[in-house]
Short mmCIF file of C-alpha atoms and ligand atoms in Angstrom, two decimals:
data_model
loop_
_atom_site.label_atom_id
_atom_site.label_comp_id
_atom_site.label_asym_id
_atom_site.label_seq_id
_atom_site.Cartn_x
_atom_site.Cartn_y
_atom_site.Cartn_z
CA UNK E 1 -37.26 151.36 184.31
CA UNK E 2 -37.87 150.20 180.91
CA UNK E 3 -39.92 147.56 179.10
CA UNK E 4 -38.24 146.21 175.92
CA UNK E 5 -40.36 144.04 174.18
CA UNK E 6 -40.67 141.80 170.79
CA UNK E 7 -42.66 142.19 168.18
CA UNK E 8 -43.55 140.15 165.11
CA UNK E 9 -41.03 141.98 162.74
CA UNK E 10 -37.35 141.03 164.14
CA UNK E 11 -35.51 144.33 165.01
CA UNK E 12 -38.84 146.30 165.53
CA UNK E 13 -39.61 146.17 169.17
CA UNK E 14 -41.71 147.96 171.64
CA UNK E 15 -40.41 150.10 174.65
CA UNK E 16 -42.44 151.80 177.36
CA UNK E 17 -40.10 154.06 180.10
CA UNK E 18 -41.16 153.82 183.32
CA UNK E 19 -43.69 156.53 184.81
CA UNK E 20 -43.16 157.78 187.94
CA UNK E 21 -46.63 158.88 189.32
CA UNK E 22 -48.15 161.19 191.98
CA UNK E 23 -50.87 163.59 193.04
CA UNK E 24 -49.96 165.94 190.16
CA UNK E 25 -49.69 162.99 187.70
CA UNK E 26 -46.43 161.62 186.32
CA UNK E 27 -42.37 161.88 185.21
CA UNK E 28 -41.16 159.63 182.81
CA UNK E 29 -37.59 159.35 180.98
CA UNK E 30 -38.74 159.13 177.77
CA UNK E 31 -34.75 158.19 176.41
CA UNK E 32 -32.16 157.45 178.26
CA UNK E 33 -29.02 156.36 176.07
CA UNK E 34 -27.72 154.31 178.95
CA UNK E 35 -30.85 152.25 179.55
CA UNK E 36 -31.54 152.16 176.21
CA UNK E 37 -27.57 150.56 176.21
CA UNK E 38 -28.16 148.19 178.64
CA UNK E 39 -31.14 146.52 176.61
CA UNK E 40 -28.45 146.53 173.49
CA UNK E 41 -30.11 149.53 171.64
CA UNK E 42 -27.10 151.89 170.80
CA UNK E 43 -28.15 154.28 168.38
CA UNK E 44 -27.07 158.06 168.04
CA UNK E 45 -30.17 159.83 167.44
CA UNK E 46 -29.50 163.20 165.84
CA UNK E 47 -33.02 165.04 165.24
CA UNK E 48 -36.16 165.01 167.09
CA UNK E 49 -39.44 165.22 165.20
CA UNK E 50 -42.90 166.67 166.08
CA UNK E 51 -46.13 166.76 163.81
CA UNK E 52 -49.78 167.86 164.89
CA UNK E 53 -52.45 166.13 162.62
CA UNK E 54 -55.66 167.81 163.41
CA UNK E 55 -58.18 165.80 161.56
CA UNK E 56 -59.25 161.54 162.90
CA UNK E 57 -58.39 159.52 160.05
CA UNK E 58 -55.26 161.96 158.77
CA UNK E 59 -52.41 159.15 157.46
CA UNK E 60 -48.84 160.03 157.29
CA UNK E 61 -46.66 157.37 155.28
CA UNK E 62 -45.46 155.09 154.26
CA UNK E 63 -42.15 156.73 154.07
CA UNK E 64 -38.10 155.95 153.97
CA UNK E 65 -35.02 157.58 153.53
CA UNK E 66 -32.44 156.04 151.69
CA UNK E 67 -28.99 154.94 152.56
CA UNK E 68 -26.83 156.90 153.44
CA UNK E 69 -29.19 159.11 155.03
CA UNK E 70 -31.72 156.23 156.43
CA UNK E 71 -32.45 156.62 159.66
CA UNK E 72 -33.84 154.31 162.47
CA UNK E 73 -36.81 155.66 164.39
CA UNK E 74 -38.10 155.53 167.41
CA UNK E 75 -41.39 157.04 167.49
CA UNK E 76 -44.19 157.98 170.83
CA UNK E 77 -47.73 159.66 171.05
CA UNK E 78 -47.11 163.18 172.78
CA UNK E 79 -50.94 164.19 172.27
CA UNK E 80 -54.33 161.49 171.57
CA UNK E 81 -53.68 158.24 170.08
CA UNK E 82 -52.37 156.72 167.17
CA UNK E 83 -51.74 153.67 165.10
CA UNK E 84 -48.17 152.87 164.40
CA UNK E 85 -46.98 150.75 161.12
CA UNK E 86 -43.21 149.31 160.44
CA UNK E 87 -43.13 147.82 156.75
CA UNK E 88 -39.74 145.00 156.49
CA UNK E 89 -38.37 146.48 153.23
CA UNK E 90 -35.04 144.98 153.04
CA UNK E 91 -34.77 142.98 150.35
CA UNK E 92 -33.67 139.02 151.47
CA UNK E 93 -35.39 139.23 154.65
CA UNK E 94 -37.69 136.68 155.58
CA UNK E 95 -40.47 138.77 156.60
CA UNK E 96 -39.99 141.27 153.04
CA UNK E 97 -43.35 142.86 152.64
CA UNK E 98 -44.50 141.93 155.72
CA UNK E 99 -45.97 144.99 158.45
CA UNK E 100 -46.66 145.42 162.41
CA UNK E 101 -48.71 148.08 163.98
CA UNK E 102 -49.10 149.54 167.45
CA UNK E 103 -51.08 151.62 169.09
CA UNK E 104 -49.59 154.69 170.71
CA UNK E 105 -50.72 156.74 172.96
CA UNK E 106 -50.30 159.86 174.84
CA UNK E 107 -51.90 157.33 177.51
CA UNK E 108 -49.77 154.16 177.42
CA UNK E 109 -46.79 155.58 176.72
CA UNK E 110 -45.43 152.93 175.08
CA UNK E 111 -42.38 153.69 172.08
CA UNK E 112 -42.11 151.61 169.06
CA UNK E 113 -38.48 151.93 167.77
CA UNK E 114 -38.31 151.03 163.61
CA UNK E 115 -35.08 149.95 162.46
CA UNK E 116 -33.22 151.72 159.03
CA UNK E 117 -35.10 149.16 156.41
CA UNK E 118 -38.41 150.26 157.21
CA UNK E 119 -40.99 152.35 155.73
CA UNK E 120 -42.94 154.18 158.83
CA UNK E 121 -46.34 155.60 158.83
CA UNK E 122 -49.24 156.61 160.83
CA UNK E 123 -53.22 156.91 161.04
CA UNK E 124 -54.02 159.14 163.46
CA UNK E 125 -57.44 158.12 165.78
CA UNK E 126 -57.98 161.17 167.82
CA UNK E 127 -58.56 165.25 166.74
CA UNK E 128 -55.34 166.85 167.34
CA UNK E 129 -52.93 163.83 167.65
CA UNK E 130 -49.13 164.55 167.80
CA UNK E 131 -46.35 162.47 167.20
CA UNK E 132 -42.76 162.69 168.81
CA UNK E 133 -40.15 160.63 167.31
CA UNK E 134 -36.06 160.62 167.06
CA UNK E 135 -34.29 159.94 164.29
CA UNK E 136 -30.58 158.60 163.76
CA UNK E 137 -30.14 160.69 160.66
CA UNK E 138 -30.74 164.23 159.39
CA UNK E 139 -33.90 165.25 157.11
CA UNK E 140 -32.99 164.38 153.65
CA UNK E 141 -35.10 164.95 150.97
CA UNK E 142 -33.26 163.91 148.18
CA UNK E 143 -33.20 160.39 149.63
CA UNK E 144 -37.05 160.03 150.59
CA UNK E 145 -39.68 157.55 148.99
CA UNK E 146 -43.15 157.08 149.98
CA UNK E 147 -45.16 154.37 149.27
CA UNK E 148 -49.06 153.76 149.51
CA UNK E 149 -50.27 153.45 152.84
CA UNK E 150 -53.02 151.08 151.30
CA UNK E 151 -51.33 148.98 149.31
CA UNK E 152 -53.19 145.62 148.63
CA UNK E 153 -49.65 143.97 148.45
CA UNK E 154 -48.85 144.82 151.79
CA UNK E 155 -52.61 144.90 153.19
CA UNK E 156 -52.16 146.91 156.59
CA UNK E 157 -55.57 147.12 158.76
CA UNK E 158 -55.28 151.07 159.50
CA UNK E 159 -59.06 150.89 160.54
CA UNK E 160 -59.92 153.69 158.20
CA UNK E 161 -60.80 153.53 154.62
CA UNK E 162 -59.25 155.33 151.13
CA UNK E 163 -61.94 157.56 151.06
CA UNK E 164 -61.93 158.83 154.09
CA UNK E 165 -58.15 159.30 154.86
CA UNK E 166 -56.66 162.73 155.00
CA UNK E 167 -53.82 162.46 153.15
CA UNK E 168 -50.72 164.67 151.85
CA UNK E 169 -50.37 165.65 147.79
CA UNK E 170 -47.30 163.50 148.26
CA UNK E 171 -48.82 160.66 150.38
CA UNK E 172 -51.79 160.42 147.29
CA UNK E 173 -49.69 159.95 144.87
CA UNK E 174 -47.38 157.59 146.28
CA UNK E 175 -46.08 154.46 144.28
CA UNK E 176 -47.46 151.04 144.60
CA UNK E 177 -45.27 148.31 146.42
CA UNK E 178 -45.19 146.02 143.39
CA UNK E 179 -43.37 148.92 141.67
CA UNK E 180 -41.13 149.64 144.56
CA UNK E 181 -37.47 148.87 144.30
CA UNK E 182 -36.27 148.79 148.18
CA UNK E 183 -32.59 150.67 148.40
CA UNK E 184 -32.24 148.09 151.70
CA UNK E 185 -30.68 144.88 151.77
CA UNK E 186 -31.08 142.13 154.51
CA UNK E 187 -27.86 141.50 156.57
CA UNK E 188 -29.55 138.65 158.22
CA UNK E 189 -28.23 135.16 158.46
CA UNK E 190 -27.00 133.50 155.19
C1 LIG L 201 -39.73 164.77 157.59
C2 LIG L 201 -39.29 166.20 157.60
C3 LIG L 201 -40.02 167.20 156.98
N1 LIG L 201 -39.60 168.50 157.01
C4 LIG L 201 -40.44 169.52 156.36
C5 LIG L 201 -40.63 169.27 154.88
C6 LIG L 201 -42.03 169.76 154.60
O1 LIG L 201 -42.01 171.14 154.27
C7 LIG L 201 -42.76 169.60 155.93
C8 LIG L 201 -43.68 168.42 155.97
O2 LIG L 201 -42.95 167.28 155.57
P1 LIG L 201 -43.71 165.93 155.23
O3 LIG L 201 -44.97 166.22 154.49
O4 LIG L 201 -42.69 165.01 154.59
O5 LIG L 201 -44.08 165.40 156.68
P2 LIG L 201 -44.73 163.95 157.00
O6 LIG L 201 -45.74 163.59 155.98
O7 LIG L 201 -45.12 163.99 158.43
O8 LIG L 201 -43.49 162.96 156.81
C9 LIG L 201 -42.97 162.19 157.86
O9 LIG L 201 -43.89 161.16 158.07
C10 LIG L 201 -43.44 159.88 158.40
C11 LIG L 201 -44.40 159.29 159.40
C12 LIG L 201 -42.03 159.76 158.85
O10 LIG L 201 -41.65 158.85 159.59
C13 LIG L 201 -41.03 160.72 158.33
O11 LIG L 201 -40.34 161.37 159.39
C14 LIG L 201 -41.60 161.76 157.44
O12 LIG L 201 -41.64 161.23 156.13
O13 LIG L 201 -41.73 169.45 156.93
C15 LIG L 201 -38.44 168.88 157.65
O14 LIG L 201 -38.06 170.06 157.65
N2 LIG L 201 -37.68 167.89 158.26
C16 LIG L 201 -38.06 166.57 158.27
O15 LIG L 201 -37.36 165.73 158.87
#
């Protein structure tokens, strides 16, 4: 009933529900805090987000919130697709710096569920793409950062280029990684 799978960034892993589907197409549980229990993921989600980007190309990201208001993630495609990015920003982890990316789709249903420690952000590949996600904590805006999406340092393939990206104010003017100070520390292994 649901698919819990790896990826390359520890604590960053890939989920896709089950679909139930029929002559009129499908039903899926797109959460279920049980199931997601039973695969070890216990986290109170407390908002739901939704965000329309009209435009191919539009990038949302890369963006935190800081303790005590960080908030683990667990983001789907509700409309087109879209190309999903989890940056390892906690400071003393082995994989610091380092990025994975997913496609999502309103197709493949899959979830990709981001850890606190993360910065999150999107590129959007189809006209009129939205993006559902949950959120463990509640909008903060005192305790958000942004950093640039395309960052040498970091170097994620979005498949579009700076000059083409449709960016917010905010999302322009974002910091560079090298200046970043990350407000996460690893609690990894010693
Ligand atoms: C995030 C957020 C925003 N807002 C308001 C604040 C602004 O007036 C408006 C647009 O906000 P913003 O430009 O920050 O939206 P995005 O650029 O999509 O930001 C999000 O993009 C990346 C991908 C994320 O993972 C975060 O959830 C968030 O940073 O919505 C709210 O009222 N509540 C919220 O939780």
């Amino acid at each position: 009933m649901l698919d819990v799978q790896p990826t390359a960034l520890p604590g960053v892993m890939l989920l896709t529900p089950r679909r139930f589907g029929d002559a009129r197409g499908f039903f899926s549980e797109t959460w279920n805090r049980q199931r997601m229990a039973d695969h070890g993921i216990t986290i109170d989600f407390v908002q739901d987000n939704h965000s329309l980007s009209a435009e191919v190309g539009t990038v949302r990201g890369l963006h935190f919130q800081a303790p005590p208001h960080a908030q683990d993630k667990l983001v789907r495609c509700g409309r087109g697709r879209l190309f999903d990015v989890a940056v390892d920003i906690r400071v003393g982890s082995p994989t610091y710096g380092n990025w994975v990316g997913v496609e999502l789709s309103a197709e493949n249903g899959k979830q990709l569920l981001i850890p606190a420690g993360f910065l999150h952000g999107f590129v959007t590949r189809t006209p009129d793409t939205e993006i559902v996600y949950k959120c463990s904590d509640y909008y903060a805006p005192e305790t958000e950062g942004a950093v640039r999406y395309d960052d040498p340092m970091v170097g994620i393939d979005w498949g579009v280029d700076a000059s083409t990206a449709v960016l917010s104010d905010k999302d322009a003017q974002a910091q560079g990684f090298k200046t970043f100070n990350s407000p996460f520390t690893w609690e990894g292994a010693a």
